[in-house]
Amino acid sequence: MRRCNLLRHVPPLGALLVLAAAAAALLIDAPYVHELLILAVVYAQFAASWDLLCGPSGLDNFGHAVFIGGAGYGSALLGRHLGLDPLLSVPLAAAAAAVLGALVGILTLRLRGPYFSLATITVAAVGYKLSFILSRFTGGEEGLSGLRPFTRNVGTDLLVCLALLSLSCLGMQAFMRSRCGLVLRATRHNEDAVMASGYDTAAYKILAFSVSGMLAGLGGAMYGHTQMQVNPDLLSGGLSVMVVLLATVGGRGRPLGPALAAALLILLSEGLRVFEQYRAVIFTGLLILLVYLHPEGLANSPWVRRPRYWRRRGVVQRAGEGAP
């Protein structure tokens, strides 16, 4: 049996950025830089977890924030009322998000296309509304603050988040190359044929929903404990749409692409604060331009997917230069 070496499929740019962020955490004594990098890592987790389900299956989940915010609030409440350390509350919150993902998967199992998207929007809207209805526990509009960080040092928190993101991405790579990933990609093209082949597509979709929810919940809990607060914005439709945009720009079907694109674009968005008045216009325009130039996403561009692309171009160029 051929063994699959996961590290062989890690893009050099991704490994380089992780090493650069780790070096920044260890060598640069600048909490603001560390906080920016943490934000980039967290959004990378959001985008990659969305792509785990929606990339291979072709589904459009516009309610991803319900897993992010749900786990963020869950970990915060476990720490506040039970006194649990983040090392315990974060995994428990992620596990709860996995259960929620399975439930949402069961409820939306028979829906496709825009009906599936509308159903996920509805689920997220319910979660957002509950954050106000249950204000006694959630803090209402102000949310919950004073959450315990992973460590007492922002740089060490960055290393923790980098480790969690790296492990998540390796796990997602393995998932995509497993039978479940293969079945999900096949259902995108012809689900009836896959079912006729004897595969229980419903079970695979529910499993993917659960894993996607768990990893999104992990990102939500990471956000809460690094920013030391959670609020209804973590459950908002705006966050769900942002995650979809970041993952689409990165390239669906390859979780590392959305993760890298999300990290870089979030850093760019924060860098544009010097043009605060035009920040939203510039950032939105850039997203539109990237989608126009690379409708399949950056990770699915020919110069990324085919290593021989540039070599062939070089051969053609040299041949043209040598022609009379």
Short mmCIF file of C-alpha atoms in Angstrom, two decimals:
data_model
loop_
_atom_site.label_atom_id
_atom_site.label_comp_id
_atom_site.label_asym_id
_atom_site.label_seq_id
_atom_site.Cartn_x
_atom_site.Cartn_y
_atom_site.Cartn_z
CA MET A 1 0.00 0.00 0.00
CA ARG A 2 1.37 3.41 -0.96
CA ARG A 3 1.92 5.75 1.95
CA CYS A 4 0.76 9.33 1.64
CA ASN A 5 3.32 11.85 2.85
CA LEU A 6 1.25 14.85 3.96
CA LEU A 7 4.24 17.13 4.29
CA ARG A 8 4.99 16.61 0.59
CA HIS A 9 1.73 18.39 -0.27
CA VAL A 10 2.38 21.46 1.89
CA PRO A 11 3.01 24.45 -0.41
CA PRO A 12 6.42 26.10 0.08
CA LEU A 13 4.78 29.51 0.51
CA GLY A 14 2.60 28.19 3.33
CA ALA A 15 5.55 26.64 5.15
CA LEU A 16 7.56 29.83 4.65
CA LEU A 17 4.80 32.04 6.08
CA VAL A 18 4.34 29.79 9.11
CA LEU A 19 8.08 29.86 9.80
CA ALA A 20 8.15 33.64 9.32
CA ALA A 21 5.27 34.10 11.78
CA ALA A 22 6.95 31.78 14.29
CA ALA A 23 10.20 33.73 13.91
CA ALA A 24 8.30 36.98 14.49
CA ALA A 25 6.81 35.54 17.67
CA LEU A 26 10.24 34.53 18.97
CA LEU A 27 12.45 37.37 17.75
CA ILE A 28 10.27 40.49 17.56
CA ASP A 29 9.20 42.12 20.82
CA ALA A 30 6.20 43.94 19.36
CA PRO A 31 2.81 42.93 20.81
CA TYR A 32 0.94 44.85 18.09
CA VAL A 33 2.64 42.80 15.36
CA HIS A 34 1.87 39.61 17.26
CA GLU A 35 -1.79 40.59 17.57
CA LEU A 36 -2.03 41.26 13.82
CA LEU A 37 -0.48 37.88 13.04
CA ILE A 38 -2.86 36.16 15.47
CA LEU A 39 -5.81 37.77 13.69
CA ALA A 40 -4.45 36.55 10.35
CA VAL A 41 -4.01 33.02 11.71
CA VAL A 42 -7.54 32.94 13.14
CA TYR A 43 -9.13 34.06 9.86
CA ALA A 44 -7.03 31.48 8.03
CA GLN A 45 -8.62 28.87 10.30
CA PHE A 46 -12.09 30.24 9.49
CA ALA A 47 -11.56 30.10 5.72
CA ALA A 48 -9.89 26.69 5.65
CA SER A 49 -12.60 25.11 7.82
CA TRP A 50 -15.30 26.48 5.49
CA ASP A 51 -13.51 25.05 2.47
CA LEU A 52 -13.27 21.59 4.02
CA LEU A 53 -17.00 21.12 3.44
CA CYS A 54 -17.86 23.55 0.68
CA GLY A 55 -14.76 23.13 -1.48
CA PRO A 56 -15.15 19.49 -2.53
CA SER A 57 -18.96 19.33 -2.27
CA GLY A 58 -19.74 22.56 -4.13
CA LEU A 59 -22.16 23.65 -1.40
CA ASP A 60 -22.35 27.29 -0.31
CA ASN A 61 -22.58 27.61 3.46
CA PHE A 62 -23.49 31.19 4.37
CA GLY A 63 -23.98 30.34 8.03
CA HIS A 64 -20.44 29.38 8.99
CA ALA A 65 -20.40 32.02 11.72
CA VAL A 66 -22.80 29.96 13.83
CA PHE A 67 -19.98 27.47 14.50
CA ILE A 68 -17.39 30.21 15.01
CA GLY A 69 -19.47 32.28 17.39
CA GLY A 70 -21.11 29.31 19.07
CA ALA A 71 -17.77 27.83 20.10
CA GLY A 72 -16.41 31.25 21.03
CA TYR A 73 -19.29 31.85 23.42
CA GLY A 74 -19.18 28.24 24.60
CA SER A 75 -15.52 28.41 25.60
CA ALA A 76 -16.08 31.79 27.25
CA LEU A 77 -19.00 30.48 29.32
CA LEU A 78 -17.10 27.34 30.33
CA GLY A 79 -14.26 29.49 31.58
CA ARG A 80 -16.51 32.00 33.32
CA HIS A 81 -18.95 29.65 35.07
CA LEU A 82 -16.88 26.49 35.53
CA GLY A 83 -13.47 28.10 35.80
CA LEU A 84 -12.01 25.89 33.07
CA ASP A 85 -8.61 26.68 31.62
CA PRO A 86 -8.57 27.42 27.85
CA LEU A 87 -6.68 24.16 27.34
CA LEU A 88 -9.88 22.41 28.44
CA SER A 89 -12.62 24.82 27.38
CA VAL A 90 -11.35 25.22 23.80
CA PRO A 91 -11.45 21.47 22.92
CA LEU A 92 -14.85 21.12 24.61
CA ALA A 93 -16.23 24.09 22.66
CA ALA A 94 -14.83 22.66 19.42
CA ALA A 95 -16.47 19.31 20.20
CA ALA A 96 -19.79 21.09 20.79
CA ALA A 97 -19.38 22.83 17.43
CA ALA A 98 -18.83 19.42 15.83
CA VAL A 99 -22.14 18.20 17.26
CA LEU A 100 -23.84 21.39 16.05
CA GLY A 101 -22.32 20.83 12.62
CA ALA A 102 -23.73 17.32 12.48
CA LEU A 103 -27.19 18.62 13.47
CA VAL A 104 -27.11 21.34 10.81
CA GLY A 105 -25.95 18.74 8.30
CA ILE A 106 -28.89 16.49 9.13
CA LEU A 107 -31.38 19.38 8.88
CA THR A 108 -30.07 20.56 5.50
CA LEU A 109 -29.27 17.13 4.08
CA ARG A 110 -31.86 17.10 1.29
CA LEU A 111 -31.38 20.72 0.25
CA ARG A 112 -29.27 21.82 -2.70
CA GLY A 113 -28.28 25.03 -4.41
CA PRO A 114 -29.86 28.27 -3.17
CA TYR A 115 -32.19 26.37 -0.83
CA PHE A 116 -29.19 25.01 1.07
CA SER A 117 -27.64 28.47 1.26
CA LEU A 118 -30.88 30.00 2.54
CA ALA A 119 -31.18 27.29 5.18
CA THR A 120 -27.67 27.97 6.48
CA ILE A 121 -28.37 31.71 6.55
CA THR A 122 -31.46 30.99 8.64
CA VAL A 123 -29.51 28.84 11.10
CA ALA A 124 -26.91 31.58 11.53
CA ALA A 125 -29.62 34.22 11.96
CA VAL A 126 -31.16 32.16 14.75
CA GLY A 127 -27.78 31.92 16.48
CA TYR A 128 -27.25 35.67 16.13
CA LYS A 129 -30.70 36.41 17.57
CA LEU A 130 -30.13 34.04 20.49
CA SER A 131 -27.05 36.03 21.49
CA PHE A 132 -29.43 38.89 22.33
CA ILE A 133 -32.33 36.84 23.69
CA LEU A 134 -30.01 35.05 26.11
CA SER A 135 -28.28 38.28 27.12
CA ARG A 136 -28.24 37.11 30.74
CA PHE A 137 -25.58 34.60 29.71
CA THR A 138 -24.09 36.13 26.55
CA GLY A 139 -23.86 39.75 27.65
CA GLY A 140 -26.14 40.92 24.85
CA GLU A 141 -24.75 43.56 22.51
CA GLU A 142 -21.58 44.05 24.55
CA GLY A 143 -20.75 40.35 24.65
CA LEU A 144 -18.40 38.78 27.17
CA SER A 145 -15.03 40.28 28.03
CA GLY A 146 -12.16 39.39 30.30
CA LEU A 147 -11.59 35.94 28.81
CA ARG A 148 -8.45 34.18 29.94
CA PRO A 149 -5.73 34.08 27.24
CA PHE A 150 -3.84 30.90 26.40
CA THR A 151 -0.68 32.24 28.05
CA ARG A 152 0.52 35.47 29.65
CA ASN A 153 2.55 36.41 26.58
CA VAL A 154 1.11 37.51 23.22
CA GLY A 155 4.04 36.00 21.33
CA THR A 156 3.45 32.62 22.96
CA ASP A 157 -0.26 32.90 22.13
CA LEU A 158 0.76 33.39 18.50
CA LEU A 159 2.83 30.20 18.63
CA VAL A 160 -0.14 28.31 20.10
CA CYS A 161 -2.42 29.56 17.33
CA LEU A 162 0.16 28.71 14.66
CA ALA A 163 0.46 25.19 16.03
CA LEU A 164 -3.32 24.72 16.06
CA LEU A 165 -3.66 26.07 12.50
CA SER A 166 -0.81 23.89 11.23
CA LEU A 167 -2.28 20.75 12.78
CA SER A 168 -5.72 21.66 11.42
CA CYS A 169 -4.37 22.16 7.89
CA LEU A 170 -2.50 18.85 7.96
CA GLY A 171 -5.68 17.15 9.16
CA MET A 172 -7.69 18.83 6.40
CA GLN A 173 -5.14 17.69 3.82
CA ALA A 174 -5.56 14.12 5.06
CA PHE A 175 -9.35 14.48 5.02
CA MET A 176 -9.35 15.77 1.44
CA ARG A 177 -7.24 12.82 0.30
CA SER A 178 -9.32 10.27 2.18
CA ARG A 179 -12.32 8.34 0.88
CA CYS A 180 -14.62 10.96 2.39
CA GLY A 181 -12.98 13.73 0.38
CA LEU A 182 -13.17 11.64 -2.78
CA VAL A 183 -16.87 10.92 -2.26
CA LEU A 184 -17.64 14.59 -1.60
CA ARG A 185 -15.88 15.63 -4.81
CA ALA A 186 -17.80 12.99 -6.73
CA THR A 187 -21.16 14.12 -5.31
CA ARG A 188 -20.45 17.60 -6.61
CA HIS A 189 -20.66 16.28 -10.17
CA ASN A 190 -23.19 13.44 -9.94
CA GLU A 191 -24.56 12.47 -6.55
CA ASP A 192 -27.00 9.92 -7.97
CA ALA A 193 -24.17 8.00 -9.61
CA VAL A 194 -22.21 7.98 -6.35
CA MET A 195 -25.22 6.63 -4.46
CA ALA A 196 -25.73 3.99 -7.14
CA SER A 197 -22.13 2.90 -6.53
CA GLY A 198 -23.07 2.00 -2.96
CA TYR A 199 -21.78 5.03 -1.05
CA ASP A 200 -23.91 6.60 1.67
CA THR A 201 -23.49 10.21 0.56
CA ALA A 202 -25.65 11.48 3.44
CA ALA A 203 -23.29 10.04 6.05
CA TYR A 204 -20.25 11.52 4.33
CA LYS A 205 -21.87 14.97 4.13
CA ILE A 206 -22.83 14.89 7.81
CA LEU A 207 -19.29 13.86 8.72
CA ALA A 208 -17.85 16.71 6.65
CA PHE A 209 -20.28 19.17 8.23
CA SER A 210 -19.25 17.97 11.68
CA VAL A 211 -15.49 18.23 11.02
CA SER A 212 -15.93 21.63 9.36
CA GLY A 213 -17.94 22.86 12.33
CA MET A 214 -15.36 21.53 14.78
CA LEU A 215 -12.46 23.31 13.05
CA ALA A 216 -14.48 26.51 12.70
CA GLY A 217 -15.34 26.27 16.39
CA LEU A 218 -11.66 25.84 17.19
CA GLY A 219 -11.02 29.08 15.30
CA GLY A 220 -13.83 30.84 17.16
CA ALA A 221 -12.45 29.76 20.53
CA MET A 222 -8.96 30.83 19.44
CA TYR A 223 -10.37 34.25 18.57
CA GLY A 224 -12.12 34.60 21.92
CA HIS A 225 -9.10 33.72 24.04
CA THR A 226 -6.60 35.76 22.02
CA GLN A 227 -8.82 38.85 21.80
CA MET A 228 -10.06 38.15 25.35
CA GLN A 229 -13.66 38.91 24.37
CA VAL A 230 -16.54 37.60 22.28
CA ASN A 231 -19.53 39.52 20.93
CA PRO A 232 -22.47 39.01 18.53
CA ASP A 233 -20.28 39.96 15.57
CA LEU A 234 -18.86 36.43 15.76
CA LEU A 235 -22.34 35.15 14.86
CA SER A 236 -23.15 37.78 12.25
CA GLY A 237 -23.93 37.26 8.60
CA GLY A 238 -21.18 39.72 7.76
CA LEU A 239 -18.54 37.37 9.15
CA SER A 240 -20.01 34.43 7.21
CA VAL A 241 -19.88 36.40 3.96
CA MET A 242 -16.30 37.50 4.66
CA VAL A 243 -15.26 33.89 5.21
CA VAL A 244 -16.90 32.84 1.93
CA LEU A 245 -15.11 35.65 0.06
CA LEU A 246 -11.73 34.83 1.56
CA ALA A 247 -12.10 31.12 0.78
CA THR A 248 -13.29 31.82 -2.77
CA VAL A 249 -10.36 34.12 -3.47
CA GLY A 250 -8.00 31.49 -2.06
CA GLY A 251 -9.39 28.69 -4.22
CA ARG A 252 -12.08 26.17 -3.34
CA GLY A 253 -11.20 22.54 -2.86
CA ARG A 254 -7.72 23.18 -1.45
CA PRO A 255 -7.92 24.28 2.22
CA LEU A 256 -4.35 25.57 2.28
CA GLY A 257 -5.22 28.05 -0.48
CA PRO A 258 -8.06 29.72 1.46
CA ALA A 259 -5.94 29.67 4.62
CA LEU A 260 -3.03 31.48 2.98
CA ALA A 261 -5.27 33.93 1.11
CA ALA A 262 -7.23 34.74 4.26
CA ALA A 263 -4.08 35.37 6.29
CA LEU A 264 -2.53 37.64 3.65
CA LEU A 265 -5.74 39.54 2.92
CA ILE A 266 -6.48 40.15 6.60
CA LEU A 267 -2.97 41.52 7.06
CA LEU A 268 -3.52 43.73 4.01
CA SER A 269 -6.86 44.91 5.40
CA GLU A 270 -5.23 45.89 8.67
CA GLY A 271 -2.42 47.61 6.79
CA LEU A 272 -4.95 49.72 4.91
CA ARG A 273 -6.01 51.38 8.17
CA VAL A 274 -3.66 54.21 7.23
CA PHE A 275 -6.25 54.99 4.53
CA GLU A 276 -9.16 54.54 6.93
CA GLN A 277 -11.54 56.67 4.88
CA TYR A 278 -11.03 54.57 1.75
CA ARG A 279 -10.11 51.28 3.40
CA ALA A 280 -13.36 49.44 2.68
CA VAL A 281 -13.44 50.64 -0.93
CA ILE A 282 -9.84 49.60 -1.62
CA PHE A 283 -10.20 46.20 0.06
CA THR A 284 -13.51 45.40 -1.65
CA GLY A 285 -12.14 46.50 -5.00
CA LEU A 286 -9.12 44.24 -4.54
CA LEU A 287 -11.35 41.25 -3.74
CA ILE A 288 -13.45 41.90 -6.85
CA LEU A 289 -10.30 42.22 -8.98
CA LEU A 290 -8.87 38.95 -7.66
CA VAL A 291 -12.14 37.10 -8.28
CA TYR A 292 -12.28 38.56 -11.81
CA LEU A 293 -8.68 37.65 -12.65
CA HIS A 294 -8.79 34.23 -10.95
CA PRO A 295 -12.42 33.04 -10.83
CA GLU A 296 -11.29 29.58 -9.70
CA GLY A 297 -9.22 31.05 -6.87
CA LEU A 298 -5.53 31.70 -6.47
CA ALA A 299 -4.71 28.14 -5.39
CA ASN A 300 -6.36 26.78 -8.56
CA SER A 301 -4.50 29.10 -10.92
CA PRO A 302 -2.38 27.37 -13.61
CA TRP A 303 0.86 28.81 -12.25
CA VAL A 304 0.11 27.28 -8.84
CA ARG A 305 -1.42 23.94 -9.77
CA ARG A 306 1.04 22.99 -12.51
CA PRO A 307 4.69 23.27 -11.49
CA ARG A 308 5.73 22.77 -15.11
CA TYR A 309 3.75 25.82 -16.21
CA TRP A 310 6.63 28.24 -15.85
CA ARG A 311 9.14 25.76 -17.24
CA ARG A 312 7.05 25.33 -20.39
CA ARG A 313 6.73 29.09 -20.72
CA GLY A 314 10.48 29.43 -20.40
CA VAL A 315 11.06 26.81 -23.10
CA VAL A 316 8.61 28.51 -25.45
CA GLN A 317 10.17 31.91 -24.81
CA ARG A 318 13.70 30.64 -25.49
CA ALA A 319 12.51 28.89 -28.64
CA GLY A 320 10.92 32.13 -29.81
CA GLU A 321 14.10 34.07 -29.16
CA GLY A 322 16.12 31.59 -31.18
CA ALA A 323 13.76 31.67 -34.16
CA PRO A 324 14.92 33.69 -37.21
#
